[in-house]
Coordinates of C-alpha atoms in Angstrom, one line a residue:
Chain A
M1 CA 133.5 101.5 75.9
T2 CA 131.0 103.0 78.4
N3 CA 128.2 104.7 77.0
L4 CA 127.9 108.2 78.1
A5 CA 124.9 107.8 79.8
D6 CA 126.0 105.6 82.0
L7 CA 128.6 107.8 83.6
S8 CA 128.5 108.5 87.2
L9 CA 128.2 112.1 87.8
A10 CA 131.7 112.7 89.1
D11 CA 133.2 111.1 85.6
A12 CA 130.6 113.2 83.6
V13 CA 131.8 116.4 85.4
I14 CA 135.0 115.3 83.7
H15 CA 133.5 115.1 80.7
A16 CA 131.8 118.2 80.5
R17 CA 134.6 120.2 81.7
N18 CA 136.5 118.9 78.5
G19 CA 133.6 120.4 76.3
G20 CA 131.2 117.6 76.9
S21 CA 127.9 118.7 77.7
A22 CA 126.3 118.7 74.3
A23 CA 127.3 115.0 74.4
L24 CA 126.2 114.1 77.6
L25 CA 122.8 115.7 76.9
E26 CA 122.3 113.7 73.4
A27 CA 123.6 110.8 75.4
C28 CA 120.8 111.1 78.3
L29 CA 118.2 112.0 75.4
A30 CA 118.9 109.1 73.6
R31 CA 118.6 106.5 76.6
L32 CA 115.4 108.6 77.4
D33 CA 114.0 107.7 73.8
A34 CA 114.9 104.2 74.0
V35 CA 113.7 103.1 77.6
N36 CA 111.0 105.9 78.4
R37 CA 108.2 104.0 76.7
N38 CA 108.6 101.1 79.1
I39 CA 108.9 103.3 82.3
N40 CA 107.2 106.6 81.8
A41 CA 109.5 108.7 83.6
T42 CA 109.3 112.3 82.5
I43 CA 106.4 114.4 82.5
W44 CA 108.0 117.1 80.0
V45 CA 111.1 117.3 78.2
D46 CA 112.4 120.6 76.8
R47 CA 115.4 119.4 74.2
E48 CA 115.5 123.3 72.5
A49 CA 116.7 124.9 75.6
A50 CA 118.6 121.8 77.1
R51 CA 120.3 122.0 74.0
A52 CA 121.2 125.6 73.7
A53 CA 122.2 125.4 77.5
A54 CA 124.5 122.5 76.3
G55 CA 126.0 124.7 73.8
L56 CA 126.6 127.4 75.8
A57 CA 128.5 125.4 78.5
D58 CA 130.7 124.3 75.9
K59 CA 131.7 127.2 75.0
A60 CA 131.5 129.0 78.3
T61 CA 134.6 129.5 81.2
I62 CA 134.3 126.8 83.8
T63 CA 133.1 128.4 86.9
G64 CA 131.0 125.6 89.0
A65 CA 131.1 122.0 90.2
L66 CA 128.8 120.8 87.8
H67 CA 129.5 122.7 84.7
G68 CA 127.6 121.6 81.9
I69 CA 125.7 118.5 83.5
P70 CA 122.0 118.0 82.0
L71 CA 119.8 116.8 84.9
A72 CA 116.1 116.1 85.2
H73 CA 114.0 116.6 88.6
K74 CA 110.7 115.7 90.3
D75 CA 108.6 117.6 88.9
M76 CA 107.7 120.0 91.7
Y77 CA 110.8 122.6 91.7
Y78 CA 109.2 125.6 90.7
Q79 CA 111.3 127.3 87.7
A80 CA 109.8 130.6 86.5
G81 CA 108.2 130.4 83.6
R82 CA 108.3 127.1 82.8
R83 CA 105.5 124.5 83.5
C84 CA 105.5 122.5 86.8
T85 CA 102.8 119.8 87.4
C86 CA 103.5 118.5 90.7
G87 CA 102.4 115.5 89.1
S88 CA 98.5 116.3 89.5
A89 CA 95.6 117.1 87.0
I90 CA 95.1 120.5 89.3
R91 CA 98.4 121.8 88.2
R92 CA 98.6 120.2 85.0
D93 CA 99.4 123.8 83.2
F94 CA 100.6 125.6 86.6
V95 CA 103.4 128.0 85.5
P96 CA 104.9 129.6 88.6
D97 CA 106.9 132.9 88.8
V98 CA 109.9 132.0 91.3
T99 CA 112.4 129.8 90.9
A100 CA 113.3 127.2 93.8
T101 CA 116.9 128.4 95.7
V102 CA 118.1 124.6 94.7
I103 CA 117.4 125.1 91.3
E104 CA 119.3 128.2 91.1
R105 CA 122.1 126.9 93.0
L106 CA 122.5 123.8 90.6
S107 CA 122.4 126.4 87.7
K108 CA 125.4 128.5 90.0
A109 CA 126.9 125.4 89.9
G110 CA 126.8 125.0 86.4
S111 CA 124.0 122.1 85.5
Y112 CA 120.7 122.7 83.6
A113 CA 117.5 121.3 84.0
F114 CA 116.3 119.2 80.8
A115 CA 112.9 117.6 81.7
G116 CA 110.4 117.3 84.7
L117 CA 110.2 113.9 86.2
N118 CA 106.9 111.5 87.2
M119 CA 106.0 111.6 90.9
A120 CA 102.9 110.6 92.9
E121 CA 100.3 113.3 92.7
F122 CA 101.5 116.1 94.7
A123 CA 104.5 113.8 96.5
M124 CA 101.7 112.0 98.5
N125 CA 102.2 108.2 98.1
P126 CA 105.0 105.6 98.7
T127 CA 104.2 103.5 95.6
G128 CA 105.0 106.3 93.2
Q129 CA 101.7 105.4 91.2
N130 CA 100.0 108.2 89.1
K131 CA 96.8 108.8 87.5
A132 CA 97.0 112.0 86.2
F133 CA 100.2 111.1 84.1
G134 CA 100.1 107.2 84.3
D135 CA 102.4 105.4 86.5
C136 CA 106.0 105.6 86.9
R137 CA 107.5 102.0 86.3
N138 CA 110.3 100.3 87.4
P139 CA 113.0 99.7 85.3
W140 CA 114.0 96.1 86.4
N141 CA 110.3 95.1 85.9
S142 CA 107.4 97.1 84.9
D143 CA 105.0 95.1 86.8
Y144 CA 106.6 96.6 90.1
I145 CA 106.2 99.6 92.0
T146 CA 108.9 102.3 91.4
G147 CA 108.7 103.5 95.1
G148 CA 107.5 106.7 95.4
S149 CA 106.9 109.9 95.7
S150 CA 109.9 110.5 93.6
S151 CA 109.4 107.9 91.1
G152 CA 110.6 109.3 88.1
S153 CA 113.7 110.6 89.9
G154 CA 114.6 106.7 90.8
A155 CA 113.7 105.6 87.4
A156 CA 115.3 107.8 85.3
V157 CA 118.9 107.6 87.7
A158 CA 118.2 104.0 87.1
S159 CA 118.1 103.9 83.5
G160 CA 120.5 106.3 82.6
I161 CA 118.3 109.5 81.5
T162 CA 119.9 111.6 84.1
Y163 CA 123.1 111.4 86.1
A164 CA 121.6 112.4 89.4
S165 CA 118.1 114.1 90.5
L166 CA 116.4 116.2 93.1
G167 CA 113.8 114.0 94.9
S168 CA 111.9 115.5 98.1
D169 CA 111.3 113.3 101.1
T170 CA 108.2 113.7 103.8
G171 CA 107.7 110.3 104.6
G172 CA 110.5 108.4 102.8
S173 CA 110.1 109.9 99.1
I174 CA 113.7 110.0 98.5
R175 CA 114.6 106.8 100.1
L176 CA 111.9 104.5 98.7
P177 CA 112.6 105.2 95.1
A178 CA 116.0 104.8 95.6
S179 CA 115.7 101.4 97.7
A180 CA 113.1 99.9 94.6
C181 CA 115.1 101.3 91.7
G182 CA 118.4 100.2 93.1
V183 CA 120.4 103.6 93.2
T184 CA 121.4 106.2 96.0
G185 CA 119.3 108.3 97.9
L186 CA 119.7 111.0 100.6
K187 CA 117.6 112.6 102.8
P188 CA 119.5 115.3 104.5
T189 CA 119.2 116.6 108.0
Q190 CA 115.4 118.8 108.3
T191 CA 116.5 122.4 107.9
R192 CA 120.0 121.5 105.8
V193 CA 118.4 122.4 102.5
S194 CA 116.3 125.2 101.5
R195 CA 112.8 124.4 100.0
Y196 CA 112.1 128.0 98.9
G197 CA 110.2 127.5 95.4
V198 CA 109.1 123.7 96.1
M199 CA 105.8 122.3 96.3
P200 CA 104.9 122.1 100.1
L201 CA 103.2 118.7 101.2
S202 CA 104.2 119.1 104.9
F203 CA 105.8 122.3 106.3
S204 CA 107.5 120.1 109.0
A205 CA 108.6 117.5 107.4
D206 CA 109.4 118.4 103.7
N207 CA 113.2 117.6 102.8
V208 CA 115.1 118.0 99.6
G209 CA 117.8 115.7 98.1
P210 CA 119.5 114.1 95.5
L211 CA 119.1 110.5 94.1
A212 CA 122.2 109.3 91.9
R213 CA 124.0 106.3 91.5
S214 CA 126.5 106.7 94.1
T215 CA 126.9 108.1 97.2
R216 CA 129.6 110.1 95.9
D217 CA 127.4 111.2 93.4
C218 CA 125.0 112.3 96.2
A219 CA 127.8 113.9 97.9
L220 CA 128.2 116.2 94.7
V221 CA 124.4 117.3 94.4
L222 CA 124.2 117.9 98.0
Q223 CA 127.2 120.4 97.9
A224 CA 125.6 122.1 95.6
I225 CA 122.6 122.8 97.3
A226 CA 123.3 122.8 101.0
G227 CA 123.0 125.7 103.7
I228 CA 121.2 128.8 104.7
D229 CA 118.8 130.8 102.2
S230 CA 117.3 134.3 103.3
K231 CA 114.1 132.6 101.4
D232 CA 113.9 130.0 103.5
P233 CA 113.7 131.1 107.1
T234 CA 113.2 127.5 108.3
S235 CA 116.9 126.8 106.8
A236 CA 119.7 126.1 109.5
D237 CA 122.5 128.7 109.6
E238 CA 125.1 125.8 110.0
P239 CA 128.2 125.7 108.2
V240 CA 128.3 123.2 104.7
P241 CA 131.2 121.3 105.2
D242 CA 133.4 119.5 102.3
Y243 CA 131.1 116.3 102.1
G244 CA 133.7 114.9 99.2
A245 CA 136.5 115.2 102.0
A246 CA 134.6 113.0 104.2
L247 CA 134.6 110.0 101.6
T248 CA 138.0 108.1 102.9
G249 CA 136.7 105.2 102.8
D250 CA 137.4 104.5 106.3
V251 CA 135.0 102.7 108.4
K252 CA 137.6 101.4 111.2
G253 CA 135.8 101.7 114.6
L254 CA 132.9 103.1 113.5
R255 CA 129.7 101.8 115.6
I256 CA 127.0 100.4 113.5
G257 CA 123.6 99.6 115.2
I258 CA 121.0 97.1 114.0
P259 CA 117.7 98.2 115.6
S260 CA 116.1 95.5 117.8
G261 CA 112.2 95.3 117.6
A262 CA 110.0 96.0 114.5
L263 CA 112.6 98.4 112.3
M264 CA 114.7 95.2 111.5
D265 CA 112.8 92.2 113.2
N266 CA 109.5 92.8 110.9
A267 CA 110.9 92.8 107.8
D268 CA 110.9 90.0 105.2
P269 CA 113.8 87.1 106.3
A270 CA 115.3 88.0 102.5
I271 CA 115.4 91.6 103.6
Q272 CA 117.1 91.1 106.7
A273 CA 119.8 89.0 105.2
A274 CA 120.7 91.4 103.1
V275 CA 121.4 94.0 105.5
E276 CA 122.6 91.6 107.9
Q277 CA 125.4 91.0 105.0
A278 CA 125.9 94.5 104.1
C279 CA 126.6 95.1 108.1
A280 CA 129.2 92.4 107.9
V281 CA 131.0 93.6 105.0
L282 CA 131.3 96.7 106.8
A283 CA 132.5 94.7 110.1
A284 CA 134.9 92.9 108.0
N285 CA 136.4 95.9 107.3
G286 CA 136.9 97.4 110.9
A287 CA 133.1 98.6 112.0
I288 CA 131.6 97.7 115.2
V289 CA 128.1 96.0 114.5
R290 CA 125.6 95.6 117.2
R291 CA 122.2 95.2 118.1
I292 CA 120.8 97.9 119.7
D293 CA 117.3 99.2 121.7
V294 CA 115.5 102.4 119.6
P295 CA 113.3 104.2 122.2
L296 CA 110.0 106.2 122.2
M297 CA 109.2 104.5 118.8
D298 CA 105.5 104.0 120.0
A299 CA 105.5 107.7 120.7
V300 CA 107.5 108.7 117.1
W301 CA 104.4 106.3 115.2
A302 CA 101.2 108.0 117.2
Y303 CA 102.9 111.4 116.0
V304 CA 104.2 111.2 112.8
G305 CA 101.3 110.8 111.1
I306 CA 99.4 113.3 112.8
I307 CA 101.6 116.5 111.5
S308 CA 101.9 115.4 107.7
R309 CA 97.8 114.5 107.7
V310 CA 97.0 117.9 109.3
E311 CA 99.5 119.9 107.3
G312 CA 98.6 118.0 104.0
A313 CA 94.8 118.7 104.5
A314 CA 95.4 122.3 105.4
I315 CA 97.6 123.1 102.2
H316 CA 95.0 121.5 100.3
G317 CA 91.7 123.0 101.5
R318 CA 90.7 125.1 98.9
W319 CA 91.0 122.7 96.3
M320 CA 89.3 119.8 98.6
R321 CA 86.5 122.4 98.7
E322 CA 86.6 123.4 94.9
R323 CA 87.7 120.4 92.5
P324 CA 88.1 117.1 94.8
Q325 CA 86.6 115.5 91.7
D326 CA 90.3 116.5 90.3
Y327 CA 92.4 114.4 92.7
A328 CA 93.3 110.7 92.5
P329 CA 90.3 109.3 94.5
H330 CA 92.7 107.6 97.4
L331 CA 94.5 111.1 97.3
A332 CA 91.3 113.0 97.7
A333 CA 90.1 110.6 100.5
R334 CA 93.6 110.4 102.4
L335 CA 93.8 114.3 102.5
Y336 CA 89.7 114.3 103.7
S337 CA 90.3 112.3 106.8
G338 CA 93.5 114.5 107.8
S339 CA 90.8 117.4 107.7
A340 CA 89.3 115.6 110.9
V341 CA 92.4 115.5 113.0
P342 CA 92.2 118.0 116.4
A343 CA 94.6 121.3 116.1
T344 CA 95.4 120.4 119.6
Y345 CA 96.5 116.9 118.7
Y346 CA 98.7 118.5 115.9
I347 CA 100.1 120.7 118.2
E348 CA 100.8 118.4 120.9
A349 CA 102.4 116.4 118.0
L350 CA 105.1 119.2 116.9
S351 CA 105.8 119.8 120.7
R352 CA 107.1 116.6 121.6
R353 CA 109.4 116.6 118.7
G354 CA 112.4 118.2 120.1
P355 CA 112.2 116.3 123.3
I356 CA 111.9 112.9 121.6
L357 CA 114.6 113.8 119.4
R358 CA 116.9 115.0 122.7
R359 CA 116.3 111.4 124.1
F360 CA 116.3 109.2 121.3
A361 CA 119.8 110.9 120.2
A362 CA 120.9 110.6 123.6
E363 CA 119.8 106.8 123.8
V364 CA 120.8 106.2 120.6
F365 CA 123.8 108.1 119.5
G366 CA 125.5 107.7 122.9
E367 CA 125.7 104.0 121.7
V368 CA 126.4 103.9 118.2
D369 CA 127.4 106.3 115.4
V370 CA 124.8 104.8 112.6
L371 CA 121.8 102.8 112.6
A372 CA 121.4 100.4 109.7
M373 CA 117.7 98.6 108.9
P374 CA 116.1 98.0 105.6
T375 CA 114.5 100.8 103.9
I376 CA 111.9 99.2 102.5
P377 CA 111.3 96.0 105.0
M378 CA 109.5 94.0 102.1
A379 CA 109.9 92.5 98.9
L380 CA 108.7 95.1 96.7
P381 CA 105.1 94.9 95.8
T382 CA 103.7 94.8 92.5
R383 CA 101.6 97.8 91.3
A384 CA 98.6 95.7 91.0
S385 CA 98.8 94.5 94.9
V386 CA 99.0 98.5 96.3
D387 CA 97.0 100.0 93.8
I388 CA 95.2 101.8 96.4
D389 CA 93.1 103.7 93.9
V390 CA 91.5 100.3 92.7
Y391 CA 90.6 99.7 96.4
A392 CA 89.3 103.5 96.8
A393 CA 86.8 102.6 93.9
G394 CA 85.5 99.2 95.6
G395 CA 87.9 96.9 94.0
G396 CA 91.3 95.2 95.4
D397 CA 91.2 93.4 99.0
E398 CA 91.8 94.4 102.5
G399 CA 94.9 94.2 102.1
T400 CA 96.2 96.8 99.9
V401 CA 95.8 99.8 102.2
A402 CA 98.1 97.7 104.8
R403 CA 100.3 97.0 102.2
F404 CA 100.5 100.4 100.7
N405 CA 101.2 101.4 104.2
A406 CA 104.1 98.9 105.0
I407 CA 106.2 100.3 102.2
S408 CA 107.1 103.5 104.5
V409 CA 106.9 101.8 108.0
N410 CA 110.9 101.9 107.9
T411 CA 111.2 105.8 106.5
R412 CA 108.6 107.9 108.3
P413 CA 109.9 107.8 111.5
F414 CA 113.0 109.8 110.6
N415 CA 111.2 112.3 109.0
Y416 CA 109.7 113.2 112.4
L417 CA 113.0 113.0 114.1
G418 CA 114.5 115.0 111.5
L419 CA 117.6 112.6 111.2
P420 CA 119.8 112.6 108.0
A421 CA 119.2 109.0 106.4
L422 CA 120.8 107.2 103.2
S423 CA 119.7 104.6 101.3
V424 CA 122.0 102.6 99.4
P425 CA 121.2 99.2 97.1
C426 CA 122.7 96.0 99.3
G427 CA 121.0 93.0 97.4
V428 CA 117.9 92.0 95.1
D429 CA 114.9 90.5 96.8
P430 CA 113.2 86.9 95.8
N431 CA 111.6 88.5 92.5
G432 CA 115.1 90.0 91.4
L433 CA 114.1 93.7 92.5
P434 CA 116.7 96.0 94.5
I435 CA 117.0 96.3 98.4
G436 CA 117.9 99.5 99.9
L437 CA 119.7 99.6 103.1
Q438 CA 118.9 102.8 105.1
L439 CA 121.7 104.5 107.1
V440 CA 120.7 107.1 109.9
A441 CA 123.0 109.4 111.7
R442 CA 122.7 112.3 113.8
P443 CA 121.3 116.0 112.8
F444 CA 124.0 117.4 110.3
A445 CA 126.1 114.1 110.4
E446 CA 125.8 113.7 106.8
P447 CA 129.4 113.6 106.3
L448 CA 129.3 110.4 108.3
L449 CA 126.4 109.0 106.6
L450 CA 128.4 109.6 103.1
R451 CA 131.5 108.0 104.6
T452 CA 129.7 105.1 105.6
G453 CA 127.6 104.8 102.3
D454 CA 130.6 105.5 100.0
A455 CA 132.6 102.8 102.2
Y456 CA 130.3 100.3 101.7
Q457 CA 130.3 101.0 98.0
R458 CA 133.7 100.6 97.5
L459 CA 133.4 97.2 98.9
S460 CA 130.4 96.2 97.1
D461 CA 128.8 96.4 93.8
W462 CA 125.0 96.5 94.1
H463 CA 125.1 100.0 93.2
T464 CA 126.6 99.3 89.5
R465 CA 124.2 97.0 88.8
R466 CA 121.6 98.8 85.9
P467 CA 118.3 97.6 84.6
F468 CA 119.2 97.8 81.0
R469 CA 122.6 97.4 79.2
F470 CA 123.4 99.2 76.0
G471 CA 126.5 99.7 74.0
A472 CA 128.6 103.2 73.7
Chain B
M1 CA 75.9 109.2 116.7
E2 CA 78.8 107.1 115.4
F3 CA 82.5 108.3 114.9
V4 CA 82.0 108.1 111.4
E5 CA 79.4 110.3 111.0
Q6 CA 80.2 112.4 114.1
T7 CA 83.3 113.2 112.4
E8 CA 82.1 113.7 108.4
A9 CA 79.6 116.3 110.2
A10 CA 82.5 118.2 112.0
I11 CA 84.5 118.4 109.0
E12 CA 81.8 119.9 106.9
T13 CA 80.7 122.3 109.6
W14 CA 84.4 123.5 110.4
Q15 CA 85.7 122.9 106.8
A16 CA 82.9 123.1 104.2
I17 CA 84.7 119.7 102.9
K18 CA 82.2 116.7 101.8
P19 CA 83.6 113.3 101.8
P20 CA 85.0 112.7 97.8
N21 CA 84.1 109.2 98.1
R22 CA 83.6 106.0 99.8
A23 CA 87.2 105.7 100.5
A24 CA 87.0 108.6 102.4
L25 CA 84.9 107.2 105.5
K26 CA 87.0 104.7 105.3
F27 CA 90.0 106.4 106.2
V28 CA 88.1 108.2 108.6
A29 CA 87.0 105.1 110.4
D30 CA 91.1 104.3 110.6
L31 CA 91.5 107.4 112.6
A32 CA 90.2 105.3 115.5
A33 CA 93.5 103.6 115.5
A34 CA 95.6 107.0 115.4
I35 CA 93.5 108.3 118.0
S36 CA 94.3 105.2 120.3
A37 CA 98.1 105.3 119.6
F38 CA 98.0 109.0 120.5
E39 CA 96.2 108.7 123.6
A40 CA 98.4 105.7 124.5
Q41 CA 101.1 108.4 124.9
R42 CA 99.2 110.3 127.4
G43 CA 101.3 111.0 130.6
Q44 CA 104.4 109.4 129.0
L45 CA 105.6 112.9 128.1
A46 CA 104.9 116.4 129.4
F47 CA 103.7 119.0 127.3
E48 CA 106.5 121.8 127.3
D49 CA 105.9 125.0 128.8
E50 CA 107.2 126.8 126.3
P51 CA 106.5 125.7 122.6
S52 CA 109.3 123.5 121.8
S53 CA 112.0 124.4 119.7
F54 CA 112.5 121.3 117.5
E55 CA 115.3 123.7 115.4
A56 CA 116.9 124.1 118.9
A57 CA 116.9 120.3 119.2
L58 CA 118.3 119.2 116.2
R59 CA 121.5 121.8 116.9
E60 CA 121.9 120.5 120.0
T61 CA 122.0 116.9 119.1
K62 CA 124.4 117.1 116.6
A63 CA 128.1 115.5 116.8

């Protein structure tokens, strides 16, 4: 018999609809108590409020698709009157007076939040490490990074603490922990999901999306949160399709492109092999897989770092003047360097985003439907080998910064381009840590992306593997 | 004046922010590579006369 904490979100929904919300919550809390000492995935847990919400759900009329589902999210989604640390010492006691639209939408769908999850400080590193609250640790092996910045989301979903979790993604922060922790993560198209009430890092590149234990579960969460929001003028007025209906399992004729060049060829051989094997599985079921040249990557690389650097530096300017000592050393150092970039560079980088996207889409998505490549192109590093705060304090070696930057080399370009991207588990590296397959599609092609990821998960079992085994 | 010292002075003048630690100056030095990558793009793409609408491009390039 399956432990309730290990149910898929889709199965948990069925259980909750039969009056099982309280049982689901207790299973998640029991799992938290069993594993959290080893992984440090949470910043706060509100058991009392969650038990009250579960009790109400079990007595209430079912109105939403996520009725009675306990969820835990990265601790950067504002809930009026509830502490929200943003993973930082600076906001350790911050209590917002507004509630994020995505939290309201999940609540309207019937779910309730019971914990705030660990994260990189202010969502600003790809390793997930955190000096203020302690590193979140990979549930597969605590010596290794979880990926970041949504570190707690990746670790908690993998461990069975929560059925799904909202992460945020400015340069890979959903996809990287999904890859490193062996779960599924979706960065939607830029503008697809409201960011109102979400801690900003980079206005132009921030995205909200789900991490869950399958593509199907990600589709359930996306269905609840996607769509225009009058409180977020950057949210798109695009119809929200039925994401569940897209999950047909059919990949016959689907054109998959593996990029020639750095996105694939610079990856470790074992990582390349896992991605090629995943594509071969899809090809054996009717997909057409080929290599494809990806244009303009030098331009994308030149511009992508400029935008997030400058916007982050501007957002944090006041605190950098008043209390720089309260940041982790590496974060203060990175924010400082962002203050040096001329405004003309920033405007140029922004102004070329549209033209580059148009040409990229024409040349790539005129030839293939989906791009496939590694999410993280290297064997997962240990926390010690990429501890950039040790480096900032004068320790570590000169390779620390290079390894730190290499983690997100395959994810950042798609934030600049605004494209939807999905990471699904597709193997394990030589150290036994998960490998992620990143799939990328046209703007607003989430249905296609989810169909591809779901089809792969019907044909493979990597997404079903868990770091811990518990009885019922 | 060296690039790092010039930049440090500019940040302090324009933003009233001092380098928080030694690594901050290392990251400033690394901006030289960002500048080179940026300058390498000069002439590759024209600056649009009108402000680019990235959101319009997202809509135009959807399926």
